[in-house]
Short mmCIF file of C-alpha atoms in Angstrom, two decimals:
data_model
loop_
_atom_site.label_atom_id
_atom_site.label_comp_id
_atom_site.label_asym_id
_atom_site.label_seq_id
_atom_site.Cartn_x
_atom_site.Cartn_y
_atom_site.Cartn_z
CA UNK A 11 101.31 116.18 61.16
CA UNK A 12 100.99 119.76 63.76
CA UNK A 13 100.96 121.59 60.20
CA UNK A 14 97.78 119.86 59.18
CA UNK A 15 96.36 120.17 62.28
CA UNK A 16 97.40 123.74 62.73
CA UNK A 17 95.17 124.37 59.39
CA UNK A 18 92.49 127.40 59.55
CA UNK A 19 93.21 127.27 63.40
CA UNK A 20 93.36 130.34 65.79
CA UNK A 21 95.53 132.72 64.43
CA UNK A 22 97.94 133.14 67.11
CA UNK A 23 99.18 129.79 66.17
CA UNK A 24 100.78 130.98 62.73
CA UNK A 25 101.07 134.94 63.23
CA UNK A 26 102.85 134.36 59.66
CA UNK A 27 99.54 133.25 57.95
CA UNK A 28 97.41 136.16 58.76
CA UNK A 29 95.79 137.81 55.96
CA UNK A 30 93.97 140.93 55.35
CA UNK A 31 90.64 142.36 54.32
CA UNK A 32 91.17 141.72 50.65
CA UNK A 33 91.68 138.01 51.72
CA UNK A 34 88.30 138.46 54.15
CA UNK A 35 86.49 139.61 51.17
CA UNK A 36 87.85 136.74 48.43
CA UNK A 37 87.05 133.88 51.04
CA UNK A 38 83.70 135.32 51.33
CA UNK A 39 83.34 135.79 47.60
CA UNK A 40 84.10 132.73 46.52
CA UNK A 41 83.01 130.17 49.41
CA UNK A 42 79.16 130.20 48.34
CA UNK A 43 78.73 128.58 51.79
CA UNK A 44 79.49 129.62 54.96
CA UNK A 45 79.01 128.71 58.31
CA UNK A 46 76.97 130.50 61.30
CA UNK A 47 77.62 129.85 64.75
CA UNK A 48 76.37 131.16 67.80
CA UNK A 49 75.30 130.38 71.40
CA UNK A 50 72.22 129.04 72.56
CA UNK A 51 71.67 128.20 76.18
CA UNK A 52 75.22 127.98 76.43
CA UNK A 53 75.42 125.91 73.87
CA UNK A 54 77.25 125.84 70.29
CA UNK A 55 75.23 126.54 67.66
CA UNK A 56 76.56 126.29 64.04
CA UNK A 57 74.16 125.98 60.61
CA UNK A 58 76.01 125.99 57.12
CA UNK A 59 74.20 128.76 54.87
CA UNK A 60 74.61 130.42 51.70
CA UNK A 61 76.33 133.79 52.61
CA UNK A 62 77.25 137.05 50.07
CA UNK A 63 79.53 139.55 50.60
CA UNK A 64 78.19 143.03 49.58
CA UNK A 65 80.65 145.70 50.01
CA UNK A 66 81.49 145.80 54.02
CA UNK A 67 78.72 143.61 55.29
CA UNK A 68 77.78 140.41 54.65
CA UNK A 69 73.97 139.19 54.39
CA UNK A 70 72.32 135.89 55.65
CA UNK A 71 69.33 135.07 54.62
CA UNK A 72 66.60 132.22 55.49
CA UNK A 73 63.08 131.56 56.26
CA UNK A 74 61.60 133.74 58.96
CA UNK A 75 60.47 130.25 60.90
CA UNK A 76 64.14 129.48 60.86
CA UNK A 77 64.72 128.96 65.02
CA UNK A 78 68.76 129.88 64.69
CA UNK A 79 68.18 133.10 62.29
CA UNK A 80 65.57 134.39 64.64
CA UNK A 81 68.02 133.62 67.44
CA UNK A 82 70.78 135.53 65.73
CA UNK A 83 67.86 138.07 64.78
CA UNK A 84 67.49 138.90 68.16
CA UNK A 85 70.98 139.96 68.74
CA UNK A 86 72.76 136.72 69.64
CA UNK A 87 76.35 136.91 68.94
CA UNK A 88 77.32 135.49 65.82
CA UNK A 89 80.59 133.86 64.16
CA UNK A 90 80.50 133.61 60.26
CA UNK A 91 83.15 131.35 59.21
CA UNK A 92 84.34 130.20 55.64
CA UNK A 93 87.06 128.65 53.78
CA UNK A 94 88.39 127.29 50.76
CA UNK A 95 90.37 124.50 50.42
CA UNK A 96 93.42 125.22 47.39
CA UNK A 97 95.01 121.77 48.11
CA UNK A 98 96.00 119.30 50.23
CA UNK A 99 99.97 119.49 50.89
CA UNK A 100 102.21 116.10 50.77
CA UNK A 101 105.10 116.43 52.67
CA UNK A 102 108.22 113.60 53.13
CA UNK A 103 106.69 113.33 57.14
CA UNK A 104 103.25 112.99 58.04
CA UNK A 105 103.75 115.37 60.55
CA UNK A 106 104.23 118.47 57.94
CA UNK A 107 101.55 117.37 55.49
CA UNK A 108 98.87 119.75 55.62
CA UNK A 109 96.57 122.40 53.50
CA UNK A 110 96.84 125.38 51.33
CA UNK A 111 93.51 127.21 52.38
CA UNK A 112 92.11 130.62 52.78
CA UNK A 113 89.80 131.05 55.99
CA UNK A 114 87.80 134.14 57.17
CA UNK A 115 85.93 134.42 60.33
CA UNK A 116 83.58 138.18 61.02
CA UNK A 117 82.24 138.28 64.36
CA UNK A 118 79.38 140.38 65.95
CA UNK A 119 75.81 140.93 66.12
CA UNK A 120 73.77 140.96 62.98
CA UNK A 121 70.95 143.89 61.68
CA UNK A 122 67.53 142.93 60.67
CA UNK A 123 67.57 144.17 57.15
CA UNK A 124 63.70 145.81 57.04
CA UNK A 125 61.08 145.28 54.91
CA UNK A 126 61.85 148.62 53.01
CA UNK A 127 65.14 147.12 51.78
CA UNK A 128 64.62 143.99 51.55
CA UNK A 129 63.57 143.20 48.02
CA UNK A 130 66.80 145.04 47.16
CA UNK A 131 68.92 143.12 49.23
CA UNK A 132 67.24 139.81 47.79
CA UNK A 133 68.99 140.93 44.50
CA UNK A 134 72.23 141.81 45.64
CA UNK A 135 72.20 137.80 47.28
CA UNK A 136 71.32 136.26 44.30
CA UNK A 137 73.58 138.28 42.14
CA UNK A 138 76.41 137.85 44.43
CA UNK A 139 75.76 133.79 43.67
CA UNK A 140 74.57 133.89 39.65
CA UNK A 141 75.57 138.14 38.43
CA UNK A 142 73.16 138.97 36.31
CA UNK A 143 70.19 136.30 37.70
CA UNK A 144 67.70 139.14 39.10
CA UNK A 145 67.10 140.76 35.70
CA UNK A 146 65.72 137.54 34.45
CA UNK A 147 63.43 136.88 37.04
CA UNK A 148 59.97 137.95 37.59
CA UNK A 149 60.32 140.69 40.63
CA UNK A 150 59.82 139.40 43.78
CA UNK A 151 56.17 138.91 45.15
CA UNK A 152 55.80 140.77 48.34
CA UNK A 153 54.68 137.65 50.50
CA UNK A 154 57.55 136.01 49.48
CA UNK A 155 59.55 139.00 50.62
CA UNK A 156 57.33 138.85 53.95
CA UNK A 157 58.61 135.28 54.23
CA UNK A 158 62.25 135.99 54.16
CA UNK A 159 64.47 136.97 56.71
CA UNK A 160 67.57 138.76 55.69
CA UNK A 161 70.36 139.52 58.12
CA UNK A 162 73.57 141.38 57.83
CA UNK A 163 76.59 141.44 59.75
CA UNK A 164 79.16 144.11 59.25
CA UNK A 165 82.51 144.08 58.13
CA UNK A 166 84.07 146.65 60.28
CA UNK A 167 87.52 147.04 61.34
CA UNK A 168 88.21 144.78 64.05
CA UNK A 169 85.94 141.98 63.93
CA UNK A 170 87.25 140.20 61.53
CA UNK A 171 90.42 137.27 61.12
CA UNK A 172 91.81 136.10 57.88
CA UNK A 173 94.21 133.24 57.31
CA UNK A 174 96.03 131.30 54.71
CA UNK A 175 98.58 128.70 53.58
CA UNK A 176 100.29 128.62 50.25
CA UNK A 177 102.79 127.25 48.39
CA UNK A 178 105.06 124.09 48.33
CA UNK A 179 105.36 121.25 51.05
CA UNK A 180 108.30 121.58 53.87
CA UNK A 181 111.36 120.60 52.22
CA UNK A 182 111.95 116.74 52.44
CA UNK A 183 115.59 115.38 54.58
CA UNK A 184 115.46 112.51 52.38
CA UNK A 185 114.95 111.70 48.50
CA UNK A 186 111.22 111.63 49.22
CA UNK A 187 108.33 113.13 46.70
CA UNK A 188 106.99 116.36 47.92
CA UNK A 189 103.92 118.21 46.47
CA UNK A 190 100.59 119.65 46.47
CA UNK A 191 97.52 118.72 45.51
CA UNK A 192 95.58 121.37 44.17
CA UNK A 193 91.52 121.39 44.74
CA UNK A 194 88.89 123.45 43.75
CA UNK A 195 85.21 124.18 43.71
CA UNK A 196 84.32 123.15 40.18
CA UNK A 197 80.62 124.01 38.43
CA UNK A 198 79.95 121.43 35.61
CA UNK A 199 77.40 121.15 32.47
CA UNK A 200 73.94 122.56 33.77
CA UNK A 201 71.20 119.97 34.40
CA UNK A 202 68.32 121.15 32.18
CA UNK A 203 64.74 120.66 33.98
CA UNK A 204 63.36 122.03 30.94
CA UNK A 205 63.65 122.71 26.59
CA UNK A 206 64.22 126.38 27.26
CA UNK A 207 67.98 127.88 26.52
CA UNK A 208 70.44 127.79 29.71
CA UNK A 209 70.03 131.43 30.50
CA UNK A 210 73.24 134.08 30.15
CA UNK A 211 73.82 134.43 34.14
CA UNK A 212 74.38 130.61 34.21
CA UNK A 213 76.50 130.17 31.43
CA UNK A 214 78.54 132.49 32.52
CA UNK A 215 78.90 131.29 35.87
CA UNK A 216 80.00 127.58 34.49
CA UNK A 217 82.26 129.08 32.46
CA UNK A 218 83.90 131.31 35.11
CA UNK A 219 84.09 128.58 37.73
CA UNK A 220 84.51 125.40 35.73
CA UNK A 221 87.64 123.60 34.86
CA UNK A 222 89.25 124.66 31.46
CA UNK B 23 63.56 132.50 47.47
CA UNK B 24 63.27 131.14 50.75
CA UNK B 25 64.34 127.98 49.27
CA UNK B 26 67.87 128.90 49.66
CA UNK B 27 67.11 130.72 53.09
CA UNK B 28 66.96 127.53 54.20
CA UNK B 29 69.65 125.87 53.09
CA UNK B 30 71.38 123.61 55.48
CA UNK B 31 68.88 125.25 58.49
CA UNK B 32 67.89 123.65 61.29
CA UNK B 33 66.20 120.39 60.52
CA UNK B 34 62.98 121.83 62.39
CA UNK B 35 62.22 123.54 59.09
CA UNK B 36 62.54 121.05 56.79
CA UNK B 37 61.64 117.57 58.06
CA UNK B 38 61.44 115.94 54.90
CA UNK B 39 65.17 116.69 54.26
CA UNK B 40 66.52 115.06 57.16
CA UNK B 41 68.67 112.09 56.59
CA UNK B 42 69.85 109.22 58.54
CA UNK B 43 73.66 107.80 60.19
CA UNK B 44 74.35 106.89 56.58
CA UNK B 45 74.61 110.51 55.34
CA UNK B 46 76.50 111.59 58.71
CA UNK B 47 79.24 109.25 57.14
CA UNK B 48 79.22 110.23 53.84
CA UNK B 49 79.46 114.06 54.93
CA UNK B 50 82.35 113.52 56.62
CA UNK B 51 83.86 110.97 54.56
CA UNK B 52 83.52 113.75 51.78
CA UNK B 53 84.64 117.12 53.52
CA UNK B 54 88.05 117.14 54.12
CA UNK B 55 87.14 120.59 55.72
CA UNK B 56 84.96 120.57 58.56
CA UNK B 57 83.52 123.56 61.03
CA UNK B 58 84.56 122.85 64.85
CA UNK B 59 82.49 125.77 66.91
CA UNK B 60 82.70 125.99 70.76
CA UNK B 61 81.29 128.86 73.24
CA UNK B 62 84.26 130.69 74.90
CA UNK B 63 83.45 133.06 77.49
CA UNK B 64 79.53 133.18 76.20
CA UNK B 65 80.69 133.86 72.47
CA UNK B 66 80.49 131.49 69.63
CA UNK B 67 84.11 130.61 68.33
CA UNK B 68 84.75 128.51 65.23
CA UNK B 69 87.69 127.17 63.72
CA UNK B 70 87.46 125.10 59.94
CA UNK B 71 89.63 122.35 60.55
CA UNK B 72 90.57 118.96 59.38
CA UNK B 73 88.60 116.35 60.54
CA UNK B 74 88.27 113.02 59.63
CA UNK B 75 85.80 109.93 60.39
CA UNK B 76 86.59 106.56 61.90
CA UNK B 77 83.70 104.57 62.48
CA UNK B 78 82.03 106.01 65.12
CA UNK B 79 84.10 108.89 65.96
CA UNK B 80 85.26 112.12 64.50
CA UNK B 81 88.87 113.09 64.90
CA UNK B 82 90.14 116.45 64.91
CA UNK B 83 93.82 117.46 65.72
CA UNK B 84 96.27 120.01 66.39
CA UNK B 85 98.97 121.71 67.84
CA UNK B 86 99.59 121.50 71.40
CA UNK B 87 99.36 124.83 71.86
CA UNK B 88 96.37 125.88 69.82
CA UNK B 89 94.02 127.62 71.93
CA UNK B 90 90.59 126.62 70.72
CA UNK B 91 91.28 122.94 70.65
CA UNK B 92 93.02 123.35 74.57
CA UNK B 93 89.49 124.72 75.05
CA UNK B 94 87.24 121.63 73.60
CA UNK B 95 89.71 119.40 75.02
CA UNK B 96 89.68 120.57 78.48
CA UNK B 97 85.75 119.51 78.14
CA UNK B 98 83.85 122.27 76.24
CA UNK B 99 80.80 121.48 74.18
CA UNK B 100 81.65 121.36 70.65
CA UNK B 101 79.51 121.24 67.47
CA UNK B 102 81.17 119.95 64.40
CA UNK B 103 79.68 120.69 61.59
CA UNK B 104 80.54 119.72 57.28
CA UNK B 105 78.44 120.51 54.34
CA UNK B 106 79.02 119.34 50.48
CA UNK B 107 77.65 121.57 48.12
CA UNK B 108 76.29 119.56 45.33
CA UNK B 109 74.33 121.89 43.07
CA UNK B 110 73.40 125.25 42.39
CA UNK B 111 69.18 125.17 41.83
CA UNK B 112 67.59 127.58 39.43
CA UNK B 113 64.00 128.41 39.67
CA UNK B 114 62.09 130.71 37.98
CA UNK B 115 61.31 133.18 41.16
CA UNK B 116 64.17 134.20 42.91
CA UNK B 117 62.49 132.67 45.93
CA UNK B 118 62.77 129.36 44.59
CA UNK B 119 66.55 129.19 43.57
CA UNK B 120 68.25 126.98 46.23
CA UNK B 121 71.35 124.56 46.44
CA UNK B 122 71.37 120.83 46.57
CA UNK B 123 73.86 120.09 49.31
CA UNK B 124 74.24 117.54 52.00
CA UNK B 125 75.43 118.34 55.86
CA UNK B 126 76.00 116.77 58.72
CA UNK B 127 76.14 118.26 62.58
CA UNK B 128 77.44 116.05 65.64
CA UNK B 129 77.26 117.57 68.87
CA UNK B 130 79.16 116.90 72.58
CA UNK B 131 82.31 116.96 74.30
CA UNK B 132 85.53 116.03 72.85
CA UNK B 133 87.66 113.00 74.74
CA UNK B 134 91.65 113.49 74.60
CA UNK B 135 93.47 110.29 72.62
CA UNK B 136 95.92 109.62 75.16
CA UNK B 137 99.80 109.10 74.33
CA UNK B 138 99.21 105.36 73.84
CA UNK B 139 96.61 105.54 71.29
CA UNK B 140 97.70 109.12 69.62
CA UNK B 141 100.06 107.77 66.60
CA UNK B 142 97.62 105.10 65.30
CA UNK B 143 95.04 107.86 65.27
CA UNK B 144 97.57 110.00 63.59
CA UNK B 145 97.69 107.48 60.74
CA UNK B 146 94.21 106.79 60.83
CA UNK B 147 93.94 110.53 60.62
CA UNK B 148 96.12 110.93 57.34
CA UNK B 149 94.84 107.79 55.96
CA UNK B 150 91.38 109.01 55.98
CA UNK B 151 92.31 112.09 53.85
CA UNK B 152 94.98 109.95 51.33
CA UNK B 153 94.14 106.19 51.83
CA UNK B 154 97.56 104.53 51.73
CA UNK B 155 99.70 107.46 52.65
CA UNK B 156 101.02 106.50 56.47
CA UNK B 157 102.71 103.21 54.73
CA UNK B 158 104.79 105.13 52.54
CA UNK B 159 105.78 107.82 55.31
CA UNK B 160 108.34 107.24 57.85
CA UNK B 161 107.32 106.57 61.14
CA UNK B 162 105.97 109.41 63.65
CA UNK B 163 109.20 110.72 66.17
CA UNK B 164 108.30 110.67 69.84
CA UNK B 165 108.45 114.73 69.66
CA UNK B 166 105.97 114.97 66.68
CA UNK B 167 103.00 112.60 68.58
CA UNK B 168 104.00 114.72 71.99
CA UNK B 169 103.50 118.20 69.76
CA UNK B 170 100.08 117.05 69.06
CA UNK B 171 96.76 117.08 70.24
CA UNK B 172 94.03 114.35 69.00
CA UNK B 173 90.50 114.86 70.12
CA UNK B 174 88.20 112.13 69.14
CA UNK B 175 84.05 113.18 68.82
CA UNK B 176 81.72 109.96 69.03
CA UNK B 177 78.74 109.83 66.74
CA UNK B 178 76.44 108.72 68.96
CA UNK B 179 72.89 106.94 68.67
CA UNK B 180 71.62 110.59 69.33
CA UNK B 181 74.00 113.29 68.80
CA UNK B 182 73.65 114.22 65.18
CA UNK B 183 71.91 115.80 62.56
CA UNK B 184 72.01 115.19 59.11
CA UNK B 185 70.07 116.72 56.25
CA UNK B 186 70.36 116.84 52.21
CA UNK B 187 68.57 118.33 49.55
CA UNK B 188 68.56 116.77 45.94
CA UNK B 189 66.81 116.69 42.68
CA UNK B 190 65.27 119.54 40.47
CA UNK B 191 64.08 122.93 41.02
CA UNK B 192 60.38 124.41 41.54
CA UNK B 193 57.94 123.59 38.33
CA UNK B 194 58.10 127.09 36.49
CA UNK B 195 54.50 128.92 36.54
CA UNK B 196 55.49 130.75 32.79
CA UNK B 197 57.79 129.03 30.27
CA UNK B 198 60.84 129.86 32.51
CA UNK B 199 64.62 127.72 32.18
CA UNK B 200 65.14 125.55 35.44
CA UNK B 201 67.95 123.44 36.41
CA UNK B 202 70.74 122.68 38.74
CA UNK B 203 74.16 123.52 38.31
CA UNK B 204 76.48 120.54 39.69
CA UNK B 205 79.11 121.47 41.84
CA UNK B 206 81.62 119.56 43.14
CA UNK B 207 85.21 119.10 44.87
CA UNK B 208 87.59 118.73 42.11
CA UNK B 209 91.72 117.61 42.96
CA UNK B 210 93.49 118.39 39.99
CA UNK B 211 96.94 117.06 38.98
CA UNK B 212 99.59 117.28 41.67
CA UNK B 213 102.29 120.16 41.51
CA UNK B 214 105.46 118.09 42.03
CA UNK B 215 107.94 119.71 44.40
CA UNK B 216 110.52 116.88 43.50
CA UNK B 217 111.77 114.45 40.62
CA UNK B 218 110.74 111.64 42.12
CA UNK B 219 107.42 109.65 41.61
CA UNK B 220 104.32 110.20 42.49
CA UNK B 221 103.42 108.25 45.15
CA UNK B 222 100.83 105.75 44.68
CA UNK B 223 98.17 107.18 47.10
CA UNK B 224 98.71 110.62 45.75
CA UNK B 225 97.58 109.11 41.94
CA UNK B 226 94.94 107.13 43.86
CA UNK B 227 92.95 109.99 45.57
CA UNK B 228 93.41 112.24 42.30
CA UNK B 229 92.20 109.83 40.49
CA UNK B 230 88.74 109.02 42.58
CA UNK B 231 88.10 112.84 42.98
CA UNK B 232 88.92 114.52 39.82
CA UNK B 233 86.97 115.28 36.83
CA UNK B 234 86.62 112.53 34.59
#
């Protein structure tokens, strides 16, 4: 079972299953959640957050009494990692059963996005998550832009691994079933809190990411 | 729309959303994916990796000669870390959206499963992720359990965090839509790579996690 365990591990492992910045930037755009790590006293550090890409950087946001964001606010070296699991692999061995996944990790040190640009980069998060959403809001309200924190981290060069696995399982010695399992990140029917009509950006959302 | 700032932050922020051993379980029983992090040489370094729960431990595995793992196996302090997205929450303000989700963090140092013990935890290992499956495999080889590295994680009385958010968004001020969008893992029907049957735990676990 080494394939399994070799899944979205250090790239030098599987030099074959390194991807490139398209792949950075679909892992990013489709994961809705990522995960931040950093170092604090020595220690790990890791908090699952919503994340957007926006062109080469991605942006982080949270409350300004978050402890972590502040930490990583202050120039603590950050790792933003996310995946998405395609399937799960079934192989004849346990040994070679393992995952089709896309992974992307950007390291480095994040930028305070200021006050100035703020409201603007409140937008581009929640359109990255629901396109459209912004234009049917009220604008923001400038204490709750005073409340927010909003880091990015730049997608540059060379700070930045990519990874995959896709296809079929390892071919089987025997007469044994081999396959894949194929999993996704579904949105369902809306939950309506209220009598008002499901607005356009989150239609279209359900019907871009639900099943058929 | 701090609300989703501080999704899956520390717990510090929100108190009321912090859950108890119970969701630590049902995290992990859920991910399939997980986020090991480590410090290496002061930086954060992550890796999304398989890991699976049994009972009171986490197991993670890999090959022998992945890098990261050497490094929490030779004794560094990891944080492993799964989320489930649940929902998508839309408010009226931008600053209310949010996501339902549940996570889980354990924290510590990673013990080796020795030789003895390694191929039972290998089958634990794939039985956790497709309940049945090691019965219907051959058994391990001698030169697939040496290839491997197991490292076990214990949930401890005191090493963990766990934290959810459920239910509804914000009350609208105006006459605003609100709602969740539900969001979940979806395994969808195997690709066969063979003629023969499915096997019985691959129709199981399709079954459980797939739309109705």
């Amino acid at each position: 079972m080494t394939d399994v365990s070799n899944v979205l591990s250090d790239l030098t492992r599987k030099p074959d299953r390194g991807g490139d910045r398209h792949l950075v930037d679909a892992v990013f755009d489709e994961c809705v959640v990522a995960t931040v790590s950093t170092v604090i006293d020595g220690q790990p550090w890791v908090i699952p957050t919503l994340v957007v890409r926006d062109g080469d950087r991605l942006l982080i946001h949270g409350s300004t009494g978050a402890g972590a964001l502040r930490h990583a606010a202050a120039g603590a070296p950050v790792a933003v990692s996310a995946f998405l699991l395609d399937g799960i692999v079934v192989a004849e061995r346990q040994f070679d059963h393992s995952a089709n996944y896309r992974s992307a990790v950007v390291r480095g040190t994040c930028r305070v996005v200021d006050k100035t640009e703020r409201s603007a980069a409140l937008d581009v998060f929640t359109d990255a998550l629901l396109p459209g959403r912004p234009t049917e809001c009220p604008p923001h309200s400038a204490s709750e832009v005073a409340a927010t924190l909003v880091l990015e981290l730049s997608i540059a060069e060379d700070n930045w691994v990519a990874k995959q696995r896709s296809g079929p399982a390892a071919e089987p010695e025997g007469d044994a079933w081999t396959g894949v399992i194929p999993v996704r990140q579904t949105y369902t029917t809306p939950v309506s809190n209220s009598h008002r009509d499901i607005p356009a950006s989150v239609s279209a959302v359900v019907a871009r990411t639900g099943l058929p």
